[in-house]
GROMACS .gro file of C-alpha atoms in nm:
model
  288
    1MET     CA    1   0.437  -0.425  -2.761
    2GLU     CA    2   0.180  -0.149  -2.718
    3PHE     CA    3   0.074  -0.073  -2.363
    4SER     CA    4  -0.291  -0.154  -2.444
    5LEU     CA    5  -0.174  -0.512  -2.543
    6ALA     CA    6   0.044  -0.561  -2.235
    7HIS     CA    7  -0.029  -0.848  -1.987
    8PRO     CA    8  -0.275  -0.752  -1.721
    9ALA     CA    9  -0.016  -0.817  -1.448
   10ILE     CA   10   0.211  -0.563  -1.615
   11LYS     CA   11  -0.071  -0.307  -1.630
   12ALA     CA   12  -0.121  -0.372  -1.256
   13PHE     CA   13   0.243  -0.317  -1.195
   14MET     CA   14   0.251   0.011  -1.379
   15CYS     CA   15  -0.072   0.135  -1.209
   16GLY     CA   16   0.072   0.038  -0.873
   17SER     CA   17   0.405   0.207  -0.952
   18LEU     CA   18   0.226   0.538  -1.048
   19SER     CA   19   0.003   0.540  -0.737
   20GLY     CA   20   0.316   0.471  -0.530
   21THR     CA   21   0.503   0.766  -0.681
   22CYS     CA   22   0.222   1.011  -0.603
   23SER     CA   23   0.185   0.898  -0.238
   24THR     CA   24   0.547   0.870  -0.164
   25LEU     CA   25   0.623   1.227  -0.276
   26LEU     CA   26   0.329   1.376  -0.076
   27PHE     CA   27   0.380   1.195   0.247
   28GLN     CA   28   0.761   1.165   0.280
   29PRO     CA   29   0.790   1.424   0.561
   30LEU     CA   30   0.564   1.221   0.776
   31ASP     CA   31   0.786   0.920   0.731
   32LEU     CA   32   1.098   1.118   0.816
   33VAL     CA   33   0.937   1.248   1.129
   34LYS     CA   34   0.828   0.911   1.237
   35THR     CA   35   1.183   0.773   1.199
   36ARG     CA   36   1.337   1.057   1.399
   37LEU     CA   37   1.079   1.003   1.672
   38GLN     CA   38   1.174   0.635   1.692
   39THR     CA   39   1.536   0.683   1.716
   40VAL     CA   40   1.551   0.958   1.973
   41GLN     CA   41   1.769   0.856   2.254
   42SER     CA   42   1.665   0.915   2.611
   43SER     CA   43   2.005   1.036   2.707
   44ALA     CA   44   1.975   1.310   2.429
   45VAL     CA   45   1.660   1.454   2.587
   46GLN     CA   46   1.748   1.730   2.830
   47PRO     CA   47   1.600   1.721   3.159
   48GLY     CA   48   1.288   1.938   3.193
   49SER     CA   49   1.266   1.971   2.821
   50GLY     CA   50   0.941   1.796   2.815
   51ARG     CA   51   0.805   1.510   2.581
   52VAL     CA   52   0.954   1.503   2.231
   53GLY     CA   53   0.656   1.492   2.003
   54MET     CA   54   0.580   1.506   1.638
   55VAL     CA   55   0.564   1.888   1.620
   56THR     CA   56   0.885   1.931   1.813
   57VAL     CA   57   1.078   1.708   1.562
   58PHE     CA   58   0.909   1.862   1.263
   59LEU     CA   59   1.013   2.210   1.378
   60SER     CA   60   1.358   2.095   1.464
   61VAL     CA   61   1.411   1.946   1.110
   62VAL     CA   62   1.285   2.261   0.941
   63LYS     CA   63   1.514   2.478   1.164
   64THR     CA   64   1.840   2.282   1.117
   65GLU     CA   65   1.795   2.135   0.785
   66LYS     CA   66   1.551   2.381   0.618
   67LEU     CA   67   1.222   2.289   0.455
   68LEU     CA   68   1.362   2.045   0.203
   69GLY     CA   69   1.509   1.854   0.496
   70LEU     CA   70   1.162   1.704   0.540
   71TRP     CA   71   1.220   1.517   0.213
   72LYS     CA   72   1.548   1.363   0.310
   73GLY     CA   73   1.536   1.015   0.213
   74VAL     CA   74   1.294   1.066  -0.069
   75SER     CA   75   1.542   0.928  -0.329
   76PRO     CA   76   1.553   0.569  -0.165
   77SER     CA   77   1.184   0.603  -0.083
   78PHE     CA   78   1.121   0.640  -0.460
   79VAL     CA   79   1.364   0.355  -0.548
   80ARG     CA   80   1.176   0.142  -0.298
   81CYS     CA   81   0.811   0.246  -0.348
   82ILE     CA   82   0.798   0.287  -0.727
   83PRO     CA   83   0.890  -0.079  -0.806
   84GLY     CA   84   0.787  -0.206  -0.453
   85VAL     CA   85   0.425  -0.085  -0.490
   86GLY     CA   86   0.421  -0.214  -0.851
   87ILE     CA   87   0.543  -0.555  -0.729
   88TYR     CA   88   0.264  -0.557  -0.450
   89PHE     CA   89  -0.012  -0.472  -0.679
   90SER     CA   90   0.093  -0.701  -0.971
   91THR     CA   91   0.137  -0.991  -0.717
   92TYR     CA   92  -0.200  -0.900  -0.548
   93TYR     CA   93  -0.379  -0.894  -0.897
   94SER     CA   94  -0.219  -1.219  -1.021
   95VAL     CA   95  -0.302  -1.419  -0.713
   96LYS     CA   96  -0.649  -1.271  -0.679
   97GLN     CA   97  -0.732  -1.343  -1.048
   98HIS     CA   98  -0.602  -1.708  -1.014
   99PHE     CA   99  -0.793  -1.797  -0.700
  100PHE     CA  100  -1.080  -1.556  -0.663
  101SER     CA  101  -1.170  -1.469  -1.019
  102ASP     CA  102  -1.528  -1.559  -0.980
  103ARG     CA  103  -1.589  -1.433  -0.621
  104ALA     CA  104  -1.474  -1.189  -0.365
  105PRO     CA  105  -1.223  -1.337  -0.108
  106ALA     CA  106  -1.360  -1.411   0.242
  107PRO     CA  107  -1.215  -1.201   0.536
  108VAL     CA  108  -0.947  -1.462   0.628
  109GLU     CA  109  -0.864  -1.510   0.259
  110ALA     CA  110  -0.819  -1.122   0.206
  111VAL     CA  111  -0.583  -1.126   0.506
  112LEU     CA  112  -0.375  -1.402   0.344
  113LEU     CA  113  -0.387  -1.231   0.002
  114GLY     CA  114  -0.278  -0.893   0.125
  115ALA     CA  115  -0.008  -1.046   0.354
  116GLY     CA  116   0.138  -1.268   0.073
  117ALA     CA  117   0.149  -0.987  -0.181
  118ARG     CA  118   0.325  -0.760   0.071
  119SER     CA  119   0.571  -1.035   0.182
  120VAL     CA  120   0.688  -1.075  -0.181
  121ALA     CA  121   0.741  -0.694  -0.231
  122GLY     CA  122   0.887  -0.654   0.112
  123VAL     CA  123   1.163  -0.918   0.062
  124CYS     CA  124   1.237  -0.785  -0.280
  125MET     CA  125   1.282  -0.427  -0.166
  126LEU     CA  126   1.433  -0.472   0.182
  127PRO     CA  127   1.776  -0.358   0.087
  128VAL     CA  128   1.647  -0.022  -0.024
  129THR     CA  129   1.414  -0.004   0.292
  130VAL     CA  130   1.732  -0.028   0.509
  131ILE     CA  131   1.892   0.259   0.319
  132LYS     CA  132   1.582   0.466   0.332
  133THR     CA  133   1.547   0.428   0.708
  134ARG     CA  134   1.909   0.524   0.755
  135PHE     CA  135   1.871   0.828   0.540
  136GLU     CA  136   1.581   0.945   0.736
  137SER     CA  137   1.734   0.883   1.075
  138GLY     CA  138   2.001   1.166   1.014
  139ARG     CA  139   2.286   0.949   1.159
  140TYR     CA  140   2.437   0.843   0.827
  141ASN     CA  141   2.608   1.068   0.573
  142TYR     CA  142   2.531   0.869   0.259
  143GLY     CA  143   2.568   1.063  -0.068
  144SER     CA  144   2.346   0.850  -0.281
  145VAL     CA  145   2.148   0.530  -0.276
  146ALA     CA  146   2.406   0.356  -0.479
  147GLY     CA  147   2.687   0.472  -0.257
  148ALA     CA  148   2.484   0.368   0.049
  149LEU     CA  149   2.435   0.020  -0.093
  150ARG     CA  150   2.807  -0.014  -0.156
  151SER     CA  151   2.899   0.125   0.190
  152VAL     CA  152   2.670  -0.127   0.367
  153CYS     CA  153   2.808  -0.420   0.163
  154GLN     CA  154   3.169  -0.313   0.245
  155THR     CA  155   3.123  -0.251   0.614
  156GLU     CA  156   2.852  -0.507   0.720
  157GLY     CA  157   2.851  -0.746   0.417
  158PRO     CA  158   2.547  -0.847   0.212
  159ARG     CA  159   2.366  -0.955   0.519
  160GLY     CA  160   2.355  -0.596   0.635
  161LEU     CA  161   2.116  -0.514   0.346
  162PHE     CA  162   1.866  -0.756   0.500
  163SER     CA  163   1.880  -0.630   0.852
  164GLY     CA  164   1.537  -0.616   1.014
  165LEU     CA  165   1.384  -0.867   0.786
  166THR     CA  166   1.187  -1.034   1.060
  167ALA     CA  167   1.054  -0.719   1.200
  168THR     CA  168   0.981  -0.579   0.850
  169LEU     CA  169   0.773  -0.886   0.753
  170LEU     CA  170   0.601  -0.884   1.103
  171ARG     CA  171   0.509  -0.531   1.022
  172ASP     CA  172   0.425  -0.528   0.657
  173ALA     CA  173   0.257  -0.864   0.614
  174PRO     CA  174   0.003  -0.806   0.888
  175PHE     CA  175  -0.044  -0.452   0.797
  176SER     CA  176  -0.134  -0.532   0.435
  177GLY     CA  177  -0.345  -0.833   0.525
  178ILE     CA  178  -0.550  -0.640   0.792
  179TYR     CA  179  -0.568  -0.346   0.550
  180VAL     CA  180  -0.703  -0.549   0.251
  181MET     CA  181  -0.955  -0.722   0.481
  182PHE     CA  182  -1.096  -0.402   0.632
  183TYR     CA  183  -1.082  -0.224   0.303
  184SER     CA  184  -1.265  -0.500   0.113
  185GLN     CA  185  -1.521  -0.538   0.394
  186ALA     CA  186  -1.589  -0.159   0.408
  187LYS     CA  187  -1.623  -0.136   0.030
  188SER     CA  188  -1.883  -0.421   0.022
  189THR     CA  189  -2.103  -0.233   0.264
  190LEU     CA  190  -2.128   0.061   0.024
  191PRO     CA  191  -2.462   0.110  -0.155
  192SER     CA  192  -2.441   0.047  -0.522
  193GLU     CA  193  -2.563   0.404  -0.583
  194ILE     CA  194  -2.231   0.526  -0.439
  195SER     CA  195  -1.994   0.260  -0.556
  196GLN     CA  196  -2.098   0.315  -0.912
  197SER     CA  197  -2.136   0.692  -0.906
  198ALA     CA  198  -1.892   0.968  -0.960
  199TYR     CA  199  -1.832   0.965  -0.586
  200ALA     CA  200  -1.678   0.612  -0.597
  201PRO     CA  201  -1.320   0.745  -0.564
  202LEU     CA  202  -1.402   0.950  -0.257
  203ALA     CA  203  -1.593   0.660  -0.102
  204ASN     CA  204  -1.311   0.427  -0.175
  205PHE     CA  205  -1.060   0.673  -0.018
  206SER     CA  206  -1.276   0.686   0.295
  207CYS     CA  207  -1.282   0.312   0.324
  208GLY     CA  208  -0.899   0.319   0.279
  209ILE     CA  209  -0.872   0.579   0.567
  210VAL     CA  210  -1.058   0.360   0.817
  211ALA     CA  211  -0.865   0.043   0.714
  212GLY     CA  212  -0.536   0.232   0.727
  213VAL     CA  213  -0.588   0.360   1.086
  214LEU     CA  214  -0.680   0.026   1.222
  215ALA     CA  215  -0.394  -0.168   1.041
  216SER     CA  216  -0.133   0.095   1.136
  217LEU     CA  217  -0.212   0.091   1.510
  218LEU     CA  218  -0.200  -0.292   1.523
  219THR     CA  219   0.133  -0.316   1.354
  220GLN     CA  220   0.299  -0.017   1.518
  221PRO     CA  221   0.519  -0.209   1.766
  222ALA     CA  222   0.681  -0.407   1.481
  223ASP     CA  223   0.758  -0.084   1.295
  224VAL     CA  224   0.953   0.066   1.605
  225VAL     CA  225   1.152  -0.258   1.637
  226LYS     CA  226   1.227  -0.260   1.261
  227THR     CA  227   1.357   0.104   1.276
  228GLN     CA  228   1.577   0.032   1.566
  229VAL     CA  229   1.727  -0.284   1.401
  230GLN     CA  230   1.814  -0.113   1.068
  231VAL     CA  231   1.933   0.221   1.224
  232ASN     CA  232   2.152   0.050   1.495
  233PRO     CA  233   2.289  -0.274   1.343
  234HIS     CA  234   2.585  -0.263   1.564
  235LEU     CA  235   2.377  -0.279   1.873
  236PHE     CA  236   2.110  -0.533   1.766
  237LYS     CA  237   2.205  -0.868   1.609
  238ARG     CA  238   1.866  -1.008   1.672
  239THR     CA  239   1.521  -0.874   1.659
  240THR     CA  240   1.470  -0.986   2.024
  241ASP     CA  241   1.763  -0.766   2.130
  242ALA     CA  242   1.582  -0.452   1.998
  243VAL     CA  243   1.262  -0.558   2.159
  244HIS     CA  244   1.435  -0.586   2.502
  245TYR     CA  245   1.621  -0.253   2.441
  246ILE     CA  246   1.295  -0.064   2.370
  247TYR     CA  247   1.111  -0.201   2.666
  248MET     CA  248   1.401  -0.132   2.911
  249GLU     CA  249   1.460   0.227   2.765
  250HIS     CA  250   1.113   0.346   2.719
  251GLY     CA  251   0.866   0.081   2.857
  252LEU     CA  252   0.557  -0.028   2.672
  253VAL     CA  253   0.486   0.308   2.543
  254GLY     CA  254   0.810   0.294   2.357
  255PHE     CA  255   0.660   0.049   2.120
  256PHE     CA  256   0.421   0.313   1.998
  257ARG     CA  257   0.671   0.595   1.940
  258GLY     CA  258   0.592   0.767   1.602
  259ALA     CA  259   0.250   0.619   1.600
  260VAL     CA  260   0.078   0.938   1.494
  261PRO     CA  261   0.292   1.041   1.198
  262ARG     CA  262   0.318   0.675   1.075
  263SER     CA  263  -0.062   0.624   1.112
  264LEU     CA  264  -0.118   0.942   0.912
  265ARG     CA  265   0.142   0.857   0.652
  266ARG     CA  266   0.049   0.487   0.604
  267THR     CA  267  -0.321   0.555   0.611
  268MET     CA  268  -0.300   0.841   0.359
  269MET     CA  269  -0.055   0.653   0.136
  270ALA     CA  270  -0.246   0.330   0.129
  271ALA     CA  271  -0.574   0.510   0.068
  272MET     CA  272  -0.438   0.716  -0.213
  273ALA     CA  273  -0.248   0.423  -0.361
  274TRP     CA  274  -0.543   0.196  -0.369
  275THR     CA  275  -0.783   0.475  -0.500
  276VAL     CA  276  -0.545   0.572  -0.782
  277TYR     CA  277  -0.479   0.210  -0.862
  278GLU     CA  278  -0.845   0.108  -0.887
  279GLN     CA  279  -0.933   0.414  -1.092
  280LEU     CA  280  -0.644   0.335  -1.341
  281MET     CA  281  -0.729  -0.027  -1.353
  282ALA     CA  282  -1.100   0.060  -1.427
  283ARG     CA  283  -0.991   0.295  -1.702
  284MET     CA  284  -0.804   0.003  -1.861
  285GLY     CA  285  -1.113  -0.214  -1.835
  286LEU     CA  286  -0.956  -0.448  -1.572
  287LYS     CA  287  -1.123  -0.541  -1.243
  288SER     CA  288  -0.892  -0.445  -0.956
   0.00000   0.00000   0.00000
């Protein structure tokens, strides 16, 4: 079947996958720095060395692992994001066309729409998310994504591939729901002269930046918990164990470790993914 004759949901999947590929490759270093920040042990910080921040971790990775070390974990990121973003956008498109074909969703409906689409994609791609997080932590010597999946199954059982499921859904579903709500509301305030002009992609990208920052900050604690559960499965059997550990080890501020690189990455990735997705869908004559 020719691509032009493909089902709209398949087109949405392909547009989403392409947008996910571009954003993942560009912003992988920020995700790696975020993961390293969240997994720094207090005992590993030398007295008097000062606060470990994003720049410190960035320079440390470049010094010890060279520049390409910043893209460690990009393979599982691709394996996760290319189909994951495609699943997200195809689910989002299908549900939106089914329930909101004749009108724009209300704010609460937008939250449920975004959260539902992200939940489907999150559950489908969680095993690869676990591997990606471990690759980025620098604590595991996996040779490949396939080898890592086999290793986890052999040492932890299939259940290990779904570690951090609760924290992942508590992070991704609210993030996507809040993002879609803020993004759609911001776009609705744009004058028609801008939304229908050549500057529409830039305006959409700006709306995505605003929505991404707000959604990232609100869901940061869940991201820190998710990282700890997936990197240290031998320590945390339950999500509540990780919550207690983070609070006792770092206090409330510990739940916002890695907030800056994560906010930058999630915001830029989401803004770029949505902008590319909407432009590709428009070129195919489909309403995104």
